[in-house]
Amino acid sequence: MENQVLTPHVYWAQRHRELYLRFIAQGHGAKGDNVYEFHLEFLDLVKPEPVYKLTQRQVNITVQKKVSQWWDRLTKQEKRPLFLAPDFDRWLDESDAEMELRAKEEERLNKLRLESQGSPETLTSLKKGYLFMYNLVQFLGFSWIFVNMTVRLFILGKESFYDTFHTVADMMYFCQMLSVVETINATIGVTKSPVIPSLIQLLGRNFILFIIFGTMEEMQNKAVVFFVFYIWSTIEIFRYPFYMLTCIDMDWKVLTWLRYTVWIPLYPLGCLTEAVAVIQSIPIFNETGRFSFTLPYPVKIKVRFSFFLQIYLIILFLGLYVNFRHLYKQRRRRFGQKKKKIH
């Protein structure tokens, strides 16, 4: 017995790029298996590969239009076939379909933008990797200075004081120039460090290194260079590894305690040695006249660079106060205060 051929009720809807057709079908009837068949001549050209999705009682067909546009009707014949009806579950007017199309396009562009910029997790990983490498390079640089000076001190004793600059100055120049990155990171928000303390330390150290030591050969053979460089490197060999571990979410309690404690004696000592270097350089700048200048007519007063160095000494200790206060607050936040219990 031949299977009965049935024409199903077909429900349709459209978007600018697609046609949606669906019909409900029961595969087995009272007279055996049912065969469903229908023919449609579309209003315009479509792509030859429709997508079918079958369920127990329903067949869904998605057909891609060749040209993205809105059709006035589904078929070429103006009169709608009796088995064809709108699919109100998916039906949209042309304006609503345009809004849906714009929303999808915007979603696609946003997805592409996010992929090009990278996900938040990727950006965080890149930032941590960048900060880890920066802190690693600085740690290696200051460690080289510290170890070099320590070994020379044990071998040569006090004699090592007087050629420290010629031994480690190149590495110190590198590390201090690279430290500009810290201030930039704080300024643009890569790190949460406050800008002012970072800037004070950057300018203060670089003034001592490049102006006081770098431009005056007479200062380069003085013992004060050893003490300035040794204190700077001692501070940094604890600070930078602490930041490295922070980048990989690790907390080594001994290192954390050292990072927040070593500065208490070393920052004032560092400030003191820098002040000694400035004071020792004043007579040399006066004698050589370097960076001194004469004001133009009619004043014609000679302004010695030593005048600015005396002002710098005041600024130096003000900067020590700002940085000391900042570091003290950091230490309090990190370790807290032990409150006494009141009975």
PDB file of C-alpha atoms in Angstrom, residues 15-286:
ATOM      1  CA  ARG A  15      14.569  38.618   8.333  1.00  0.00           C
ATOM      2  CA  HIS A  16      16.622  40.657   5.917  1.00  0.00           C
ATOM      3  CA  ARG A  17      19.037  37.779   5.374  1.00  0.00           C
ATOM      4  CA  GLU A  18      16.983  34.675   6.166  1.00  0.00           C
ATOM      5  CA  LEU A  19      13.671  32.882   5.687  1.00  0.00           C
ATOM      6  CA  TYR A  20      12.222  30.677   8.432  1.00  0.00           C
ATOM      7  CA  LEU A  21       9.816  27.856   7.542  1.00  0.00           C
ATOM      8  CA  ARG A  22       8.336  25.290   9.864  1.00  0.00           C
ATOM      9  CA  PHE A  23       5.599  22.693   9.690  1.00  0.00           C
ATOM     10  CA  ILE A  24       4.186  20.203  12.144  1.00  0.00           C
ATOM     11  CA  ALA A  25       4.334  16.602  10.953  1.00  0.00           C
ATOM     12  CA  GLN A  26       3.279  13.282  12.387  1.00  0.00           C
ATOM     13  CA  GLY A  27       5.492  10.540  10.908  1.00  0.00           C
ATOM     14  CA  HIS A  28       3.040   7.639  11.464  1.00  0.00           C
ATOM     15  CA  GLY A  29      -0.717   7.836  10.984  1.00  0.00           C
ATOM     16  CA  ALA A  30      -3.684   5.449  11.075  1.00  0.00           C
ATOM     17  CA  LYS A  31      -2.935   4.314   7.501  1.00  0.00           C
ATOM     18  CA  GLY A  32       0.809   3.895   7.965  1.00  0.00           C
ATOM     19  CA  ASP A  33       3.750   6.278   7.455  1.00  0.00           C
ATOM     20  CA  ASN A  34       2.872   9.773   6.334  1.00  0.00           C
ATOM     21  CA  VAL A  35       4.780  11.548   3.572  1.00  0.00           C
ATOM     22  CA  TYR A  36       4.696  15.349   3.574  1.00  0.00           C
ATOM     23  CA  GLU A  37       5.369  17.430   0.528  1.00  0.00           C
ATOM     24  CA  PHE A  38       4.952  21.062  -0.513  1.00  0.00           C
ATOM     25  CA  HIS A  39       6.275  23.315  -3.258  1.00  0.00           C
ATOM     26  CA  LEU A  40       7.109  27.035  -3.038  1.00  0.00           C
ATOM     27  CA  GLU A  41       8.497  29.355  -5.684  1.00  0.00           C
ATOM     28  CA  PHE A  42      10.248  32.089  -3.718  1.00  0.00           C
ATOM     29  CA  LEU A  43       9.897  35.733  -4.595  1.00  0.00           C
ATOM     30  CA  ASP A  44      13.646  36.105  -5.178  1.00  0.00           C
ATOM     31  CA  LEU A  45      16.806  34.012  -5.357  1.00  0.00           C
ATOM     32  CA  VAL A  46      17.977  32.033  -2.331  1.00  0.00           C
ATOM     33  CA  LYS A  47      21.120  30.060  -1.529  1.00  0.00           C
ATOM     34  CA  PRO A  48      20.786  26.359  -2.473  1.00  0.00           C
ATOM     35  CA  GLU A  49      21.747  24.885   0.904  1.00  0.00           C
ATOM     36  CA  PRO A  50      18.920  25.207   3.460  1.00  0.00           C
ATOM     37  CA  VAL A  51      19.464  24.152   7.065  1.00  0.00           C
ATOM     38  CA  TYR A  52      17.067  21.573   8.532  1.00  0.00           C
ATOM     39  CA  LYS A  53      16.345  20.941  12.183  1.00  0.00           C
ATOM     40  CA  LEU A  54      14.102  17.981  13.057  1.00  0.00           C
ATOM     41  CA  THR A  55      12.198  17.383  16.263  1.00  0.00           C
ATOM     42  CA  GLN A  56       9.644  14.695  17.147  1.00  0.00           C
ATOM     43  CA  ARG A  57       6.693  16.587  15.662  1.00  0.00           C
ATOM     44  CA  GLN A  58       8.195  19.529  13.793  1.00  0.00           C
ATOM     45  CA  VAL A  59      10.572  20.353  10.942  1.00  0.00           C
ATOM     46  CA  ASN A  60      12.367  23.728  10.980  1.00  0.00           C
ATOM     47  CA  ILE A  61      13.955  25.002   7.780  1.00  0.00           C
ATOM     48  CA  THR A  62      16.230  28.062   7.519  1.00  0.00           C
ATOM     49  CA  VAL A  63      16.907  29.406   4.021  1.00  0.00           C
ATOM     50  CA  GLN A  64      19.514  32.111   3.321  1.00  0.00           C
ATOM     51  CA  LYS A  65      18.544  34.852   0.874  1.00  0.00           C
ATOM     52  CA  LYS A  66      21.088  35.569  -1.847  1.00  0.00           C
ATOM     53  CA  VAL A  67      20.639  39.306  -1.389  1.00  0.00           C
ATOM     54  CA  SER A  68      20.015  40.808   2.028  1.00  0.00           C
ATOM     55  CA  GLN A  69      16.725  42.660   1.645  1.00  0.00           C
ATOM     56  CA  TRP A  70      13.128  42.698   2.875  1.00  0.00           C
ATOM     57  CA  TRP A  71      10.571  40.793   0.782  1.00  0.00           C
ATOM     58  CA  ASP A  72       6.996  41.987   0.351  1.00  0.00           C
ATOM     59  CA  ARG A  73       5.803  38.365   0.336  1.00  0.00           C
ATOM     60  CA  LEU A  74       7.288  34.872   0.325  1.00  0.00           C
ATOM     61  CA  THR A  75       6.211  33.603  -3.102  1.00  0.00           C
ATOM     62  CA  LYS A  76       6.210  34.902  -6.659  1.00  0.00           C
ATOM     63  CA  GLN A  77       2.471  34.358  -6.968  1.00  0.00           C
ATOM     64  CA  GLU A  78       0.603  37.190  -5.351  1.00  0.00           C
ATOM     65  CA  LYS A  79      -2.114  34.944  -3.984  1.00  0.00           C
ATOM     66  CA  ARG A  80      -0.967  33.175  -0.855  1.00  0.00           C
ATOM     67  CA  PRO A  81      -1.179  29.338  -0.991  1.00  0.00           C
ATOM     68  CA  LEU A  82      -3.792  27.923   1.332  1.00  0.00           C
ATOM     69  CA  PHE A  83      -1.271  25.832   3.305  1.00  0.00           C
ATOM     70  CA  LEU A  84       0.949  28.886   4.003  1.00  0.00           C
ATOM     71  CA  ALA A  85       0.487  31.118   7.050  1.00  0.00           C
ATOM     72  CA  PRO A  86       2.584  33.672   9.024  1.00  0.00           C
ATOM     73  CA  ASP A  87       4.623  32.295  11.922  1.00  0.00           C
ATOM     74  CA  PHE A  88       3.560  34.744  14.591  1.00  0.00           C
ATOM     75  CA  ASP A  89       6.020  33.252  17.076  1.00  0.00           C
ATOM     76  CA  ARG A  90       8.854  34.631  14.940  1.00  0.00           C
ATOM     77  CA  TRP A  91       7.107  37.353  12.988  1.00  0.00           C
ATOM     78  CA  LEU A  92       8.600  40.846  12.902  1.00  0.00           C
ATOM     79  CA  ASP A  93       7.690  43.925  10.925  1.00  0.00           C
ATOM     80  CA  GLU A  94      10.401  45.363   8.661  1.00  0.00           C
ATOM     81  CA  SER A  95      11.284  48.144  11.132  1.00  0.00           C
ATOM     82  CA  ASP A  96      11.546  45.673  14.010  1.00  0.00           C
ATOM     83  CA  ALA A  97      13.679  43.377  11.873  1.00  0.00           C
ATOM     84  CA  GLU A  98      15.986  46.292  11.020  1.00  0.00           C
ATOM     85  CA  MET A  99      16.381  47.045  14.710  1.00  0.00           C
ATOM     86  CA  GLU A 100      17.181  43.386  15.394  1.00  0.00           C
ATOM     87  CA  LEU A 101      19.693  43.408  12.509  1.00  0.00           C
ATOM     88  CA  ARG A 102      21.400  46.542  13.862  1.00  0.00           C
ATOM     89  CA  ALA A 103      21.552  45.002  17.343  1.00  0.00           C
ATOM     90  CA  LYS A 104      23.165  41.833  15.977  1.00  0.00           C
ATOM     91  CA  GLU A 105      25.648  43.881  13.936  1.00  0.00           C
ATOM     92  CA  GLU A 106      26.523  45.972  16.982  1.00  0.00           C
ATOM     93  CA  GLU A 107      26.980  42.823  19.045  1.00  0.00           C
ATOM     94  CA  ARG A 108      29.255  41.383  16.354  1.00  0.00           C
ATOM     95  CA  LEU A 109      31.360  44.560  16.222  1.00  0.00           C
ATOM     96  CA  ASN A 110      31.627  44.656  20.009  1.00  0.00           C
ATOM     97  CA  LYS A 111      32.771  41.046  20.010  1.00  0.00           C
ATOM     98  CA  LEU A 112      35.402  41.813  17.363  1.00  0.00           C
ATOM     99  CA  ARG A 113      36.521  44.876  19.334  1.00  0.00           C
ATOM    100  CA  LEU A 114      36.868  42.839  22.505  1.00  0.00           C
ATOM    101  CA  GLU A 115      38.797  40.143  20.639  1.00  0.00           C
ATOM    102  CA  SER A 116      41.171  42.742  19.183  1.00  0.00           C
ATOM    103  CA  GLN A 117      41.655  44.453  22.540  1.00  0.00           C
ATOM    104  CA  GLY A 118      41.847  41.196  24.454  1.00  0.00           C
ATOM    105  CA  SER A 119      39.634  39.973  27.272  1.00  0.00           C
ATOM    106  CA  PRO A 120      39.969  41.546  30.761  1.00  0.00           C
ATOM    107  CA  GLU A 121      41.685  38.353  31.960  1.00  0.00           C
ATOM    108  CA  THR A 122      44.189  38.557  29.104  1.00  0.00           C
ATOM    109  CA  LEU A 123      44.914  42.225  29.793  1.00  0.00           C
ATOM    110  CA  THR A 124      45.422  41.498  33.496  1.00  0.00           C
ATOM    111  CA  SER A 125      47.817  38.665  32.656  1.00  0.00           C
ATOM    112  CA  LEU A 126      49.756  40.905  30.258  1.00  0.00           C
ATOM    113  CA  LYS A 127      49.975  43.662  32.866  1.00  0.00           C
ATOM    114  CA  LYS A 128      51.201  41.246  35.528  1.00  0.00           C
ATOM    115  CA  GLY A 129      53.749  39.787  33.116  1.00  0.00           C
ATOM    116  CA  TYR A 130      55.012  43.245  32.179  1.00  0.00           C
ATOM    117  CA  LEU A 131      55.319  44.340  35.829  1.00  0.00           C
ATOM    118  CA  PHE A 132      56.986  41.054  36.793  1.00  0.00           C
ATOM    119  CA  MET A 133      59.642  41.473  34.091  1.00  0.00           C
ATOM    120  CA  TYR A 134      60.250  45.124  35.011  1.00  0.00           C
ATOM    121  CA  ASN A 135      60.721  44.293  38.696  1.00  0.00           C
ATOM    122  CA  LEU A 136      62.919  41.298  37.800  1.00  0.00           C
ATOM    123  CA  VAL A 137      65.246  43.455  35.687  1.00  0.00           C
ATOM    124  CA  GLN A 138      65.509  46.083  38.436  1.00  0.00           C
ATOM    125  CA  PHE A 139      66.124  43.394  41.074  1.00  0.00           C
ATOM    126  CA  LEU A 140      68.920  41.846  39.009  1.00  0.00           C
ATOM    127  CA  GLY A 141      70.465  45.266  38.383  1.00  0.00           C
ATOM    128  CA  PHE A 142      70.498  46.389  42.014  1.00  0.00           C
ATOM    129  CA  SER A 143      71.559  42.903  43.161  1.00  0.00           C
ATOM    130  CA  TRP A 144      74.582  43.106  40.856  1.00  0.00           C
ATOM    131  CA  ILE A 145      75.485  46.502  42.380  1.00  0.00           C
ATOM    132  CA  PHE A 146      74.994  45.261  45.954  1.00  0.00           C
ATOM    133  CA  VAL A 147      76.981  42.030  45.483  1.00  0.00           C
ATOM    134  CA  ASN A 148      79.763  43.805  43.571  1.00  0.00           C
ATOM    135  CA  MET A 149      80.184  46.440  46.276  1.00  0.00           C
ATOM    136  CA  THR A 150      79.979  43.883  49.108  1.00  0.00           C
ATOM    137  CA  VAL A 151      82.611  41.601  47.579  1.00  0.00           C
ATOM    138  CA  ARG A 152      84.936  44.529  46.914  1.00  0.00           C
ATOM    139  CA  LEU A 153      84.439  45.761  50.488  1.00  0.00           C
ATOM    140  CA  PHE A 154      85.496  42.382  51.914  1.00  0.00           C
ATOM    141  CA  ILE A 155      88.488  42.095  49.576  1.00  0.00           C
ATOM    142  CA  LEU A 156      89.751  45.705  49.483  1.00  0.00           C
ATOM    143  CA  GLY A 157      88.316  47.119  52.697  1.00  0.00           C
ATOM    144  CA  LYS A 158      88.152  50.927  52.842  1.00  0.00           C
ATOM    145  CA  GLU A 159      90.037  51.199  49.558  1.00  0.00           C
ATOM    146  CA  SER A 160      86.849  50.122  47.761  1.00  0.00           C
ATOM    147  CA  PHE A 161      85.112  53.329  48.910  1.00  0.00           C
ATOM    148  CA  TYR A 162      87.048  55.542  46.528  1.00  0.00           C
ATOM    149  CA  ASP A 163      86.479  53.857  43.161  1.00  0.00           C
ATOM    150  CA  THR A 164      82.850  52.794  43.647  1.00  0.00           C
ATOM    151  CA  PHE A 165      81.597  55.212  40.988  1.00  0.00           C
ATOM    152  CA  HIS A 166      83.915  53.884  38.265  1.00  0.00           C
ATOM    153  CA  THR A 167      83.003  50.285  39.175  1.00  0.00           C
ATOM    154  CA  VAL A 168      79.184  50.342  39.321  1.00  0.00           C
ATOM    155  CA  ALA A 169      78.100  53.712  37.880  1.00  0.00           C
ATOM    156  CA  ASP A 170      77.029  52.276  34.488  1.00  0.00           C
ATOM    157  CA  MET A 171      74.637  49.798  36.113  1.00  0.00           C
ATOM    158  CA  MET A 172      73.336  52.483  38.488  1.00  0.00           C
ATOM    159  CA  TYR A 173      72.720  54.798  35.521  1.00  0.00           C
ATOM    160  CA  PHE A 174      70.747  52.009  33.823  1.00  0.00           C
ATOM    161  CA  CYS A 175      68.634  51.189  36.887  1.00  0.00           C
ATOM    162  CA  GLN A 176      67.873  54.816  37.701  1.00  0.00           C
ATOM    163  CA  MET A 177      66.927  55.694  34.133  1.00  0.00           C
ATOM    164  CA  LEU A 178      64.702  52.611  34.023  1.00  0.00           C
ATOM    165  CA  SER A 179      63.014  53.706  37.263  1.00  0.00           C
ATOM    166  CA  VAL A 180      61.246  56.412  35.225  1.00  0.00           C
ATOM    167  CA  VAL A 181      58.888  53.564  34.256  1.00  0.00           C
ATOM    168  CA  GLU A 182      57.620  53.372  37.865  1.00  0.00           C
ATOM    169  CA  THR A 183      56.489  56.984  37.851  1.00  0.00           C
ATOM    170  CA  ILE A 184      54.867  56.534  34.425  1.00  0.00           C
ATOM    171  CA  ASN A 185      53.058  53.390  35.644  1.00  0.00           C
ATOM    172  CA  ALA A 186      51.723  55.273  38.675  1.00  0.00           C
ATOM    173  CA  THR A 187      50.667  58.252  36.511  1.00  0.00           C
ATOM    174  CA  ILE A 188      48.708  56.252  33.909  1.00  0.00           C
ATOM    175  CA  GLY A 189      47.193  53.864  36.476  1.00  0.00           C
ATOM    176  CA  VAL A 190      49.095  50.667  35.651  1.00  0.00           C
ATOM    177  CA  THR A 191      49.995  50.478  39.351  1.00  0.00           C
ATOM    178  CA  LYS A 192      48.155  51.878  42.370  1.00  0.00           C
ATOM    179  CA  SER A 193      51.258  53.623  43.743  1.00  0.00           C
ATOM    180  CA  PRO A 194      50.776  57.346  44.474  1.00  0.00           C
ATOM    181  CA  VAL A 195      52.541  59.561  41.960  1.00  0.00           C
ATOM    182  CA  ILE A 196      54.087  62.175  44.308  1.00  0.00           C
ATOM    183  CA  PRO A 197      56.259  59.850  46.473  1.00  0.00           C
ATOM    184  CA  SER A 198      57.405  57.993  43.338  1.00  0.00           C
ATOM    185  CA  LEU A 199      58.275  61.267  41.598  1.00  0.00           C
ATOM    186  CA  ILE A 200      60.123  62.641  44.649  1.00  0.00           C
ATOM    187  CA  GLN A 201      62.336  59.550  44.857  1.00  0.00           C
ATOM    188  CA  LEU A 202      62.963  59.528  41.088  1.00  0.00           C
ATOM    189  CA  LEU A 203      63.971  63.201  40.899  1.00  0.00           C
ATOM    190  CA  GLY A 204      65.954  63.113  44.149  1.00  0.00           C
ATOM    191  CA  ARG A 205      68.058  60.107  43.240  1.00  0.00           C
ATOM    192  CA  ASN A 206      68.626  61.184  39.660  1.00  0.00           C
ATOM    193  CA  PHE A 207      69.686  64.670  40.805  1.00  0.00           C
ATOM    194  CA  ILE A 208      72.337  63.124  43.068  1.00  0.00           C
ATOM    195  CA  LEU A 209      73.447  60.579  40.455  1.00  0.00           C
ATOM    196  CA  PHE A 210      73.487  62.696  37.283  1.00  0.00           C
ATOM    197  CA  ILE A 211      74.236  66.205  38.638  1.00  0.00           C
ATOM    198  CA  ILE A 212      76.213  65.808  41.850  1.00  0.00           C
ATOM    199  CA  PHE A 213      78.185  62.681  40.893  1.00  0.00           C
ATOM    200  CA  GLY A 214      77.863  62.507  37.125  1.00  0.00           C
ATOM    201  CA  THR A 215      78.988  66.033  36.194  1.00  0.00           C
ATOM    202  CA  MET A 216      81.725  66.483  38.820  1.00  0.00           C
ATOM    203  CA  GLU A 217      84.747  64.182  38.519  1.00  0.00           C
ATOM    204  CA  GLU A 218      85.981  65.535  41.864  1.00  0.00           C
ATOM    205  CA  MET A 219      82.943  63.941  43.550  1.00  0.00           C
ATOM    206  CA  GLN A 220      83.342  60.555  41.889  1.00  0.00           C
ATOM    207  CA  ASN A 221      86.341  59.524  44.022  1.00  0.00           C
ATOM    208  CA  LYS A 222      84.757  60.392  47.371  1.00  0.00           C
ATOM    209  CA  ALA A 223      83.715  57.762  49.914  1.00  0.00           C
ATOM    210  CA  VAL A 224      80.206  59.197  50.114  1.00  0.00           C
ATOM    211  CA  VAL A 225      79.454  57.638  46.698  1.00  0.00           C
ATOM    212  CA  PHE A 226      79.899  54.177  48.246  1.00  0.00           C
ATOM    213  CA  PHE A 227      77.439  54.845  51.072  1.00  0.00           C
ATOM    214  CA  VAL A 228      74.802  56.430  48.792  1.00  0.00           C
ATOM    215  CA  PHE A 229      74.935  53.547  46.278  1.00  0.00           C
ATOM    216  CA  TYR A 230      75.058  50.875  48.982  1.00  0.00           C
ATOM    217  CA  ILE A 231      71.985  52.191  50.795  1.00  0.00           C
ATOM    218  CA  TRP A 232      70.022  52.601  47.558  1.00  0.00           C
ATOM    219  CA  SER A 233      70.795  49.037  46.437  1.00  0.00           C
ATOM    220  CA  THR A 234      70.048  47.572  49.896  1.00  0.00           C
ATOM    221  CA  ILE A 235      66.570  49.118  49.856  1.00  0.00           C
ATOM    222  CA  GLU A 236      65.821  47.874  46.341  1.00  0.00           C
ATOM    223  CA  ILE A 237      66.971  44.248  46.735  1.00  0.00           C
ATOM    224  CA  PHE A 238      64.044  43.814  49.144  1.00  0.00           C
ATOM    225  CA  ARG A 239      61.510  46.060  47.400  1.00  0.00           C
ATOM    226  CA  TYR A 240      61.655  44.642  43.878  1.00  0.00           C
ATOM    227  CA  PRO A 241      61.371  40.920  44.745  1.00  0.00           C
ATOM    228  CA  PHE A 242      58.379  41.790  46.942  1.00  0.00           C
ATOM    229  CA  TYR A 243      56.704  43.391  43.907  1.00  0.00           C
ATOM    230  CA  MET A 244      57.648  40.380  41.750  1.00  0.00           C
ATOM    231  CA  LEU A 245      55.889  37.990  44.118  1.00  0.00           C
ATOM    232  CA  THR A 246      52.871  40.317  44.273  1.00  0.00           C
ATOM    233  CA  CYS A 247      52.557  40.028  40.474  1.00  0.00           C
ATOM    234  CA  ILE A 248      52.149  36.253  40.762  1.00  0.00           C
ATOM    235  CA  ASP A 249      49.899  36.486  43.853  1.00  0.00           C
ATOM    236  CA  MET A 250      52.485  35.112  46.266  1.00  0.00           C
ATOM    237  CA  ASP A 251      53.194  36.368  49.773  1.00  0.00           C
ATOM    238  CA  TRP A 252      56.440  35.428  51.491  1.00  0.00           C
ATOM    239  CA  LYS A 253      56.021  36.748  55.028  1.00  0.00           C
ATOM    240  CA  VAL A 254      59.744  37.246  55.733  1.00  0.00           C
ATOM    241  CA  LEU A 255      60.204  39.264  52.538  1.00  0.00           C
ATOM    242  CA  THR A 256      57.001  41.234  53.203  1.00  0.00           C
ATOM    243  CA  TRP A 257      58.221  42.150  56.695  1.00  0.00           C
ATOM    244  CA  LEU A 258      61.630  43.187  55.327  1.00  0.00           C
ATOM    245  CA  ARG A 259      60.067  45.280  52.551  1.00  0.00           C
ATOM    246  CA  TYR A 260      57.927  47.207  55.052  1.00  0.00           C
ATOM    247  CA  THR A 261      60.615  47.465  57.774  1.00  0.00           C
ATOM    248  CA  VAL A 262      64.085  47.882  56.224  1.00  0.00           C
ATOM    249  CA  TRP A 263      63.253  51.386  55.011  1.00  0.00           C
ATOM    250  CA  ILE A 264      62.805  52.655  58.600  1.00  0.00           C
ATOM    251  CA  PRO A 265      66.581  52.954  59.246  1.00  0.00           C
ATOM    252  CA  LEU A 266      67.702  53.061  55.607  1.00  0.00           C
ATOM    253  CA  TYR A 267      65.604  55.969  54.286  1.00  0.00           C
ATOM    254  CA  PRO A 268      66.905  58.483  56.876  1.00  0.00           C
ATOM    255  CA  LEU A 269      70.457  57.150  56.382  1.00  0.00           C
ATOM    256  CA  GLY A 270      70.054  57.481  52.615  1.00  0.00           C
ATOM    257  CA  CYS A 271      68.800  61.037  52.995  1.00  0.00           C
ATOM    258  CA  LEU A 272      71.730  61.834  55.294  1.00  0.00           C
ATOM    259  CA  THR A 273      74.335  60.458  52.862  1.00  0.00           C
ATOM    260  CA  GLU A 274      72.712  62.368  49.971  1.00  0.00           C
ATOM    261  CA  ALA A 275      72.837  65.554  52.066  1.00  0.00           C
ATOM    262  CA  VAL A 276      76.540  64.913  52.784  1.00  0.00           C
ATOM    263  CA  ALA A 277      77.166  64.504  49.046  1.00  0.00           C
ATOM    264  CA  VAL A 278      75.414  67.819  48.302  1.00  0.00           C
ATOM    265  CA  ILE A 279      77.334  69.641  51.077  1.00  0.00           C
ATOM    266  CA  GLN A 280      80.659  68.233  49.838  1.00  0.00           C
ATOM    267  CA  SER A 281      79.850  69.340  46.280  1.00  0.00           C
ATOM    268  CA  ILE A 282      79.059  72.977  47.185  1.00  0.00           C
ATOM    269  CA  PRO A 283      82.701  74.217  47.399  1.00  0.00           C
ATOM    270  CA  ILE A 284      83.537  72.312  44.187  1.00  0.00           C
ATOM    271  CA  PHE A 285      80.668  73.965  42.285  1.00  0.00           C
ATOM    272  CA  ASN A 286      81.732  77.345  43.709  1.00  0.00           C
TER     273      ASN A 286
END
